[in-house]
């Protein structure tokens, strides 16, 4: 992944200045805003770096609003004391987070990782290759282009929702435990609250339009199957 158009939402001037400088030096284009309203007014960014503590809005509300209108990846910048927010952040659709203080190197690595999962595929045109797509009942899952269709309708998923679906689809019909899902779909640093998985399953089911796609196996985990 090369240059990324980043939107940095951060009200702390010292942090923002050094990030703009460092990220620009790393080859990215950075638009910097200091408020939630400013963030929501921006368009065209490929990835958002979002501080949680903003002067005008709760960063979680900004995240929710951004997520409602696009699948642009969001990395949250959180303070150490905001443990709870990290969980909630995922539930709101953030793709990753870094905890302050973090190094520029760490952030650049996260941008690269999130970007690899979400930005590298061909983004324009209808280039779905039927041969490359996995068929599960009426679902077409294309890992190369990261596209999903159900009954020929494209389903717009967040990066994490796609990763979750693709992981479940690796073994259609098999029950995968929450721990297995967390280990494979989330990075090791997301360990802990398994309700994160449940929240993503819930949003995925809603988008797929039929709860029958993902069956919850009580006390064990989840399985993907074409609805009967
Ligand atoms: Ca702040």
Coordinates of C-alpha atoms and ligand atoms in Angstrom, one line a residue:
X1 CA 0.0 0.0 0.0
X2 CA 1.4 3.4 -0.9
X3 CA 0.1 6.8 -0.1
X4 CA -3.1 7.1 1.8
X5 CA -5.4 10.1 2.1
X6 CA -5.8 10.4 5.9
X7 CA -8.2 12.4 7.9
X8 CA -6.7 13.2 11.3
X9 CA -9.3 14.3 13.9
X10 CA -7.3 15.5 17.0
X11 CA -7.7 18.6 19.1
X12 CA -4.4 18.3 21.0
X13 CA -2.1 20.6 19.0
X14 CA 1.1 19.0 20.0
X15 CA 0.0 15.5 19.1
X16 CA -1.6 16.7 15.9
X17 CA 1.4 18.7 14.7
X18 CA 3.8 15.8 15.2
X19 CA 1.4 13.4 13.6
X20 CA 0.9 15.6 10.5
X21 CA 4.7 16.0 10.2
X22 CA 5.5 12.3 10.7
X23 CA 2.7 10.9 8.6
X24 CA 3.5 13.3 5.8
X25 CA 7.1 12.3 6.0
X26 CA 5.9 8.7 5.7
X27 CA 4.4 9.5 2.4
X28 CA 0.7 10.0 3.3
X29 CA -1.5 13.0 2.6
X30 CA -3.0 14.4 5.9
X31 CA -6.0 16.6 6.3
X32 CA -6.2 17.7 9.9
X33 CA -9.4 18.8 11.7
X34 CA -9.8 19.6 15.5
X35 CA -13.5 18.9 16.0
X36 CA -16.2 16.3 15.4
X37 CA -18.1 18.7 13.2
X38 CA -15.0 19.3 11.2
X39 CA -14.5 15.5 10.7
X40 CA -18.1 15.0 9.5
X41 CA -17.8 17.9 7.0
X42 CA -14.8 16.2 5.3
X43 CA -15.2 13.9 2.3
X44 CA -12.8 11.8 0.2
X45 CA -10.5 10.4 2.9
X46 CA -9.3 6.8 2.6
X47 CA -8.7 6.3 6.3
X48 CA -9.7 8.2 9.5
X49 CA -7.6 8.6 12.6
X50 CA -10.1 9.6 15.3
X51 CA -9.4 11.0 18.7
X52 CA -12.1 10.0 21.2
X53 CA -11.9 13.1 23.4
X54 CA -13.0 16.0 21.1
X55 CA -14.1 19.5 22.3
X56 CA -17.5 19.5 20.5
X57 CA -18.6 15.9 20.2
X58 CA -18.0 12.5 21.7
X59 CA -15.6 10.7 19.4
X60 CA -17.9 7.6 19.6
X61 CA -20.7 9.6 18.1
X62 CA -18.4 10.8 15.3
X63 CA -17.4 7.2 14.7
X64 CA -21.0 6.0 14.5
X65 CA -21.9 8.8 12.1
X66 CA -18.9 8.2 9.9
X67 CA -19.7 4.4 9.8
X68 CA -23.3 5.0 8.9
X69 CA -22.4 6.7 5.7
X70 CA -19.3 4.8 4.6
X71 CA -17.0 1.9 5.1
X72 CA -13.9 4.1 5.3
X73 CA -11.6 2.4 7.8
X74 CA -11.3 4.2 11.2
X75 CA -8.4 3.9 13.7
X76 CA -9.3 5.3 17.1
X77 CA -6.7 7.2 19.1
X78 CA -7.5 6.5 22.7
X79 CA -6.1 7.4 26.1
X80 CA -4.9 4.7 28.5
X81 CA -7.9 5.3 30.8
X82 CA -10.4 4.6 28.1
X83 CA -10.4 0.8 28.3
X84 CA -14.2 0.7 27.9
X85 CA -14.2 2.9 24.9
X86 CA -12.0 0.5 23.0
X87 CA -14.7 -2.2 23.2
X88 CA -17.4 0.2 22.4
X89 CA -15.3 1.6 19.6
X90 CA -15.3 -1.8 17.9
X91 CA -19.0 -2.1 18.3
X92 CA -19.4 1.3 16.7
X93 CA -17.4 0.0 13.7
X94 CA -13.9 1.2 14.3
X95 CA -11.3 -1.1 12.6
X96 CA -8.5 -0.7 15.1
X97 CA -7.2 1.5 17.8
X98 CA -3.9 2.8 19.3
X99 CA -3.4 3.8 22.9
X100 CA -1.7 7.1 23.7
X101 CA 1.2 7.5 24.0
X102 CA 2.0 5.6 20.8
X103 CA 5.0 5.9 18.5
X104 CA 4.7 7.1 15.0
X105 CA 6.1 3.8 13.8
X106 CA 3.3 1.9 15.6
X107 CA 0.7 4.1 14.0
X108 CA 2.2 3.8 10.6
X109 CA 2.2 0.0 11.0
X110 CA -1.5 0.0 12.0
X111 CA -2.4 2.2 9.0
X112 CA -0.6 -0.2 6.8
X113 CA -2.3 -3.2 8.3
X114 CA -5.8 -1.7 8.2
X115 CA -5.1 -0.4 4.7
X116 CA -3.9 -3.8 3.5
X117 CA -7.2 -5.3 4.6
X118 CA -9.4 -2.6 3.2
X119 CA -7.7 -0.5 0.5
X120 CA -5.5 -2.8 -1.6
X121 CA -8.2 -4.5 -3.5
X122 CA -9.3 -3.0 -6.8
X123 CA -11.7 -0.3 -5.8
X124 CA -13.3 0.7 -9.0
X125 CA -15.5 -0.9 -11.6
X126 CA -17.4 -4.2 -11.5
X127 CA -14.5 -6.6 -11.6
X128 CA -15.9 -9.5 -9.7
X129 CA -14.4 -12.7 -11.0
X130 CA -17.0 -15.4 -10.5
X131 CA -14.3 -18.0 -10.6
X132 CA -12.6 -16.4 -7.6
X133 CA -15.7 -16.1 -5.5
X134 CA -16.9 -18.6 -3.0
X135 CA -20.5 -19.6 -3.4
X136 CA -22.6 -20.4 -0.3
X137 CA -26.2 -20.8 -1.2
X138 CA -27.2 -17.4 -2.7
X139 CA -24.1 -15.7 -1.3
X140 CA -21.1 -14.8 -3.4
X141 CA -18.0 -14.0 -1.3
X142 CA -15.0 -12.7 -3.2
X143 CA -11.9 -12.4 -1.0
X144 CA -9.8 -10.8 -3.8
X145 CA -12.1 -7.8 -4.2
X146 CA -13.6 -8.1 -0.7
X147 CA -17.1 -8.0 -2.1
X148 CA -20.2 -9.9 -0.9
X149 CA -23.4 -10.4 -2.8
X150 CA -26.5 -12.0 -1.7
X151 CA -29.1 -12.8 -4.3
X152 CA -26.9 -10.7 -6.6
X153 CA -27.3 -7.6 -4.4
X154 CA -24.0 -6.2 -3.1
X155 CA -23.8 -6.0 0.7
X156 CA -21.6 -3.2 2.0
X157 CA -19.6 -4.4 5.0
X158 CA -17.0 -2.8 7.2
X159 CA -13.5 -4.3 7.1
X160 CA -14.1 -6.2 10.3
X161 CA -17.5 -7.5 9.2
X162 CA -15.9 -8.8 6.0
X163 CA -13.0 -10.4 7.9
X164 CA -15.5 -12.1 10.2
X165 CA -17.7 -13.4 7.4
X166 CA -14.7 -14.6 5.4
X167 CA -13.4 -16.4 8.5
X168 CA -16.7 -18.2 9.1
X169 CA -16.8 -19.0 5.4
X170 CA -13.5 -20.8 5.5
X171 CA -15.3 -23.7 7.1
X172 CA -19.0 -23.5 6.2
X173 CA -21.2 -25.5 8.6
X174 CA -18.5 -25.8 11.3
X175 CA -19.0 -24.2 14.7
X176 CA -16.2 -21.7 15.4
X177 CA -15.7 -20.6 19.0
X178 CA -15.7 -16.9 20.0
X179 CA -12.0 -17.3 21.0
X180 CA -11.1 -18.8 17.6
X181 CA -12.9 -15.9 16.0
X182 CA -11.2 -13.3 18.2
X183 CA -7.8 -14.8 17.6
X184 CA -8.2 -14.9 13.8
X185 CA -10.3 -11.8 13.0
X186 CA -9.0 -9.4 15.6
X187 CA -5.4 -8.8 16.5
X188 CA -4.0 -10.3 19.7
X189 CA -4.5 -7.0 21.4
X190 CA -8.2 -7.2 21.1
X191 CA -8.3 -10.2 23.5
X192 CA -10.9 -10.0 26.2
X193 CA -14.5 -9.1 25.8
X194 CA -16.1 -11.8 23.6
X195 CA -19.2 -9.7 23.3
X196 CA -17.3 -7.8 20.6
X197 CA -17.8 -10.9 18.4
X198 CA -21.5 -10.9 19.2
X199 CA -21.9 -7.3 18.3
X200 CA -20.3 -7.8 14.9
X201 CA -22.3 -11.0 14.3
X202 CA -25.4 -8.9 15.0
X203 CA -24.6 -6.2 12.6
X204 CA -23.5 -8.7 9.9
X205 CA -26.8 -10.6 10.2
X206 CA -28.7 -7.4 9.9
X207 CA -26.9 -6.5 6.7
X208 CA -27.2 -10.0 5.2
X209 CA -30.9 -9.7 5.7
X210 CA -31.5 -13.1 7.1
X211 CA -30.5 -14.2 10.6
X212 CA -30.4 -17.8 9.3
X213 CA -26.9 -17.1 7.7
X214 CA -25.2 -17.2 11.1
X215 CA -26.4 -19.6 13.6
X216 CA -25.4 -19.1 17.3
X217 CA -24.6 -22.4 19.0
X218 CA -25.3 -21.8 22.6
X219 CA -22.2 -21.7 24.8
X220 CA -19.9 -22.6 21.9
X221 CA -19.8 -20.1 19.1
X222 CA -21.1 -19.5 15.6
X223 CA -21.6 -21.3 12.3
X224 CA -22.2 -20.0 8.8
X225 CA -24.7 -21.7 6.6
X226 CA -27.1 -20.9 3.8
X227 CA -30.5 -20.2 5.4
X228 CA -33.0 -23.0 5.0
Ligands
LIG1 CA1 -8.5 15.1 22.6

